[in-house]
Amino acid sequence: MVFEIQISRFKASDVIWTGNYSTTVTQNQVLHWSWESELPLECAIHFVRMRTMVDDARIPVPRFWSNWSSWKKADAQNSLGDHPLYVFPKDKLVEEGSDVTICYISRNHQDNISCYLEDVLTFGKQLDQSVWAFELKNISFLRKTGTNFYCQGQGVPEGVVLFVSKVLEEPKNFSCETRDLKTLTCTWDPGDDTGLIQLPSYTLFESFSRKKTLCKHRNRCDWQVTQDSQEMYNFTLVAENYFRKRSVSILFNLIHGVHPVAPYNLFPKNVSATNATMTWKVHSIGNNSALLCQLQLLGEGKVIQQHNISIRVNGEYLLSELEPDTEYMARVRCAYADHFWKWSELISQNFTTAEAAPSEAPDVWRDVMFVSGHPTVTLFWKPLSKVHTHGKILFYNVVVENLDEASSLEVLSVPAPANSTKVTLNQSSYQIHVTAHNSVGPSPASTVAISGHPGNENVEEGRINGTEDGFPMSWKPQSRNATGYVVEWCDGPQNLPCVLQWKNLGPTTTGTVISSGAFRPGVRYNFRIYEISTKRMAHLLEKKTGYLEELAPSYNPQVVPNNLTSHSFTLSWKDYPTESQTGFIQGYYVYLKSKAGEKCHRGFEKTVLPDNSVCCKYTIDNPDQKTFVMKDLQPESVYEFFVTPYTSAGEGPMDDFRKVTTPDEYSHILIHIILPMIFCVLVIMIACYLKSQWLKDKCYPDIPDPYKSSVLSLIKSKENPHITIMNVNDCVPDAIEVVNKPEGSKIQFTGTRKSPTETKGTKPAYLDLLPTEKNYSGPGPCICFENFTYNQAASDLGYCGHFPVTSQAPHCPLGPLTSPENLLKTLEQNYMNSLGEIPAGEANLNYVSQLASPVSGDKESPPTNPPEPALCSEYKMQMAIPLGLASPPPSENSSLSSTTLLDPGEHYH
Amino acid sequence: MDLRAGDSWGMLACLCTVLWQVPAVPALNRTGDPGPGPSIQKTYDLTRYLEHQLRSLAGTYLNYLGPPFNEPDFNPPRLGVETLPKATVNLEVWRSLNDKLRLTQNYEAYSHLLCYLRGLNRQAATAELRRSLAHFCTSLQGLLGSIAGVMAALGYPLPQPLPGTEPTWAPGPAHSDFLQKMDDFWLLKELQTWLWRSAKDFNRLKKKMQPPATAVTLHLEARGF
């Protein structure tokens, strides 16, 4: 039968849908047919009618439709309450991406109702006076608690919750396995969660046995293997939710899907230094089926041995070729032997092999220092590698064997982990043997030989350049019998304590590359290459020095300017250490700036500094030259200089220029002439001061004071108390008596100076000091000195001695008689003689008064110049000359003259 | 204020008299039982703590419900038929309540709210939200016990639940999911109002149970003296 069905909405005449429904009918059968409206039925009255027609091949055409049935009304609004607002559909479940129509029925037509999807105002279509519909397209999942749609007028809001489900995915990676041939476990990846509280269901169906089971988990399902020895299984997994049904199938052979359970009780047994037996157990599968087990041995995380063993219940395997004192991990896993499909999970067990004696001699090197002629040897050794220690090294034995004394052995035990020891030796030859000991025994010995005398250290040092790999170096063998070579160096910079490093090389090696993680650019490293003789003696072969990478100097020298002149100065930086720089110093740059001119001096070249200033630069290409003379400078000019070293990597940092101002040209005269003069004057003054007494004695000795004479006191006390000293005031010289006046001679006192040549040849004249009445002009203001040398007797007698005066007399009279001592002696003698013994007429002392006025010596001629008082203050050295000596008859040639002949303006002191 | 020598002597005499009478002041003479004061204070503190805790929980839960429930200005009119105990009450009515009635209403309200809250806990989908709700329920249970303690200290009997009126959480089909969300919204809102009202109630009770102010003043003066 075919049924044609019509559905109309709101009014019967508004047909919205027409469709056919065909089915085979029997008598009295009740048919069910359903139609889903996109608009919730609560929002509109629906009408339905149908007609039918026989659709059977047995009934011949023409066939006719029956009449339409009457319209049947479906009115859900009748069941609503009296709420003013209703929103439908209530709590609808929809799939993500589908379209939904929501409607509301408002009983209050005056109410202005707004509808919102979540918080977004939504506009709908009015279907009826009180019904509005909202079509939501391609709806998406927001949250598990659903998407809210609500409408609100004046009253309480009314709404619905749309529960949106994500599309159910097809299960992926569906597979089954068994661990014990009793239970099957099928697993799959369910994909993304649908996002609903209601989870999809998963059902496992097996087509051969036609059994099915509802899975308890969304990604796994267990299936009990029946005892009917079914091997093949055809599983279908069906995932189902409200909207969709997804299924996936596999054909599964039970034997091909055995995944054994992990083995257990894995233990090491009989562990020695090189062997160990591992034992383990497995869970039986089926009727004690055979299992293939894989035993792996791991050292330091890597698989070093792997063995496959076929077992049923208990496993056992002997692991050999193990290293002593080494921690290993043994692990085992098993698979079904009849058909390999999957390994079981691993189980593992750690064990450590027993110790053995170290297998290799320690690498030993030495550093020899000669203290007071005795070698002090510091022995260094490298710790043995883990491969060779075979246990924990407990101590090192150092055996010192004196080769010159056969029975001399010294044994030192150095506890680990020390890696050096110091031994002081005599000037003999020694062999030193070093062995490392663990709890089992010693290692083979390492031997070094020490000579009692320092070797040849005078080896020229060569330069090497470092590369990225290290320091490549080569050497020339000295002897053919070398047993090897050793390169030693210090890992740290020169100013740090040396961490001695060395590298042993074979006898056929003549070159190597020394590399170390400690090497740094800009540090100078020194290498010494030794040749090892057959007697294990080391001879220095070569020295090398170099940088891994030369850097520009890190600092500049402290330059001192000196020898500053008006045209030059000298720069000096002798304290700058070239050895400890960050590269080989190749020379220095001298920068010079002058304000005077822009032209550079000879040898300088113009250069532009980083600050764009222009200056002159001089290159010193000798690193040992640490002075520089700046020449041809302008006086009184300011020069700025700066010295920086340079290496192959560049020059030192730019520092500030230092200023030097050249002095003016004449300043050196001050230094070279005036200062020495001042010095000389000072020396003379000091000499004069020191020799002043001597000068005084020579040039103007003190006039003896008769009153202070010791002789006087002697005389007074012993001889004659009446003897007094003549007072000069008592002696009034009023006349000059010419004792021996040669005829024709005439001394003229013109008051003018006469030169000695003029007076030369004049006869000796005697001046009479006795006063004459004629010429006496009364006591003048003359100062008369009391002179002990006066002969009082003579004075008393009015006799004044005469003194032959030569023209040279005013100068310091030299000779034994004129010395004060001799004079005094003579005087004393004369004086003693004069005490009554000497006749008056024999007075032999002539006196020339030093206060005598330059009066005319000629008795006959009146004095042209009377004595002037001013002249009396002049002091003339008095002289007492023994008569015997003074009285030889003056010859014609004797040039004597009286001091009174002196010009008053000319004094002799 | 002008004090004369005579006044000073008078004040001293007065103070001595007061000190003599201090042991007789009941509020200062409590040596053993501290009374309901501390437990009222604790109840008040717990109320304030729950207020704070609910602010955080409500934020998370309303976000879980989605808009419009998590919007701050969403304040719909309440449905006519209510099962939740209403905290809002006329001010005059509230003032006229005695201590016993106040405490009884608090106790009954929280008993109901706690039951609804446990239903909320069962519905929550996320584990974190369930943990937060469970913690809040435990705290609210503590508040209920604390109110019972205060009532016992004051000698008030606990209200007996009438048979058949025990609130039950029933996710009935008659209730649409939107209305259920609305109920959850109102539950949290009502809980907030009740906690606010309780804080006010316990504060009032706390002040009422405190000793008279004059006695305290005298006590302080006595200590200072």
mmCIF file with all atom_site columns, C-alpha atoms in Angstrom, chain A residues 295-306 322 326-331 350:
data_model
loop_
_atom_site.group_PDB
_atom_site.id
_atom_site.type_symbol
_atom_site.label_atom_id
_atom_site.label_alt_id
_atom_site.label_comp_id
_atom_site.label_asym_id
_atom_site.label_entity_id
_atom_site.label_seq_id
_atom_site.pdbx_PDB_ins_code
_atom_site.Cartn_x
_atom_site.Cartn_y
_atom_site.Cartn_z
_atom_site.occupancy
_atom_site.B_iso_or_equiv
_atom_site.pdbx_formal_charge
_atom_site.auth_seq_id
_atom_site.auth_comp_id
_atom_site.auth_asym_id
_atom_site.auth_atom_id
_atom_site.pdbx_PDB_model_num
ATOM 1  C CA . LEU A 1 295 ? 68.204 -10.420 27.719 1.00 0.00 ? 295 LEU A CA 1
ATOM 2  C CA . GLN A 1 296 ? 69.960 -7.088  27.303 1.00 0.00 ? 296 GLN A CA 1
ATOM 3  C CA . LEU A 1 297 ? 73.048 -5.890  29.128 1.00 0.00 ? 297 LEU A CA 1
ATOM 4  C CA . LEU A 1 298 ? 73.418 -2.143  29.424 1.00 0.00 ? 298 LEU A CA 1
ATOM 5  C CA . GLY A 1 299 ? 76.485 -0.218  30.453 1.00 0.00 ? 299 GLY A CA 1
ATOM 6  C CA . GLU A 1 300 ? 76.225 3.544   30.944 1.00 0.00 ? 300 GLU A CA 1
ATOM 7  C CA . GLY A 1 301 ? 72.788 3.513   29.378 1.00 0.00 ? 301 GLY A CA 1
ATOM 8  C CA . LYS A 1 302 ? 73.795 1.754   26.173 1.00 0.00 ? 302 LYS A CA 1
ATOM 9  C CA . VAL A 1 303 ? 73.031 -1.794  25.176 1.00 0.00 ? 303 VAL A CA 1
ATOM 10 C CA . ILE A 1 304 ? 76.343 -3.612  25.001 1.00 0.00 ? 304 ILE A CA 1
ATOM 11 C CA . GLN A 1 305 ? 75.120 -7.219  24.880 1.00 0.00 ? 305 GLN A CA 1
ATOM 12 C CA . GLN A 1 306 ? 71.871 -8.777  23.699 1.00 0.00 ? 306 GLN A CA 1
ATOM 13 C CA . LEU A 1 322 ? 82.165 -7.998  31.667 1.00 0.00 ? 322 LEU A CA 1
ATOM 14 C CA . THR A 1 326 ? 81.414 -1.866  36.629 1.00 0.00 ? 326 THR A CA 1
ATOM 15 C CA . GLU A 1 327 ? 77.758 -1.226  37.189 1.00 0.00 ? 327 GLU A CA 1
ATOM 16 C CA . TYR A 1 328 ? 75.527 -2.881  34.631 1.00 0.00 ? 328 TYR A CA 1
ATOM 17 C CA . MET A 1 329 ? 71.854 -3.071  34.044 1.00 0.00 ? 329 MET A CA 1
ATOM 18 C CA . ALA A 1 330 ? 70.322 -6.327  32.859 1.00 0.00 ? 330 ALA A CA 1
ATOM 19 C CA . ARG A 1 331 ? 66.829 -6.225  31.451 1.00 0.00 ? 331 ARG A CA 1
ATOM 20 C CA . ASN A 1 350 ? 71.240 -3.459  38.249 1.00 0.00 ? 350 ASN A CA 1
#
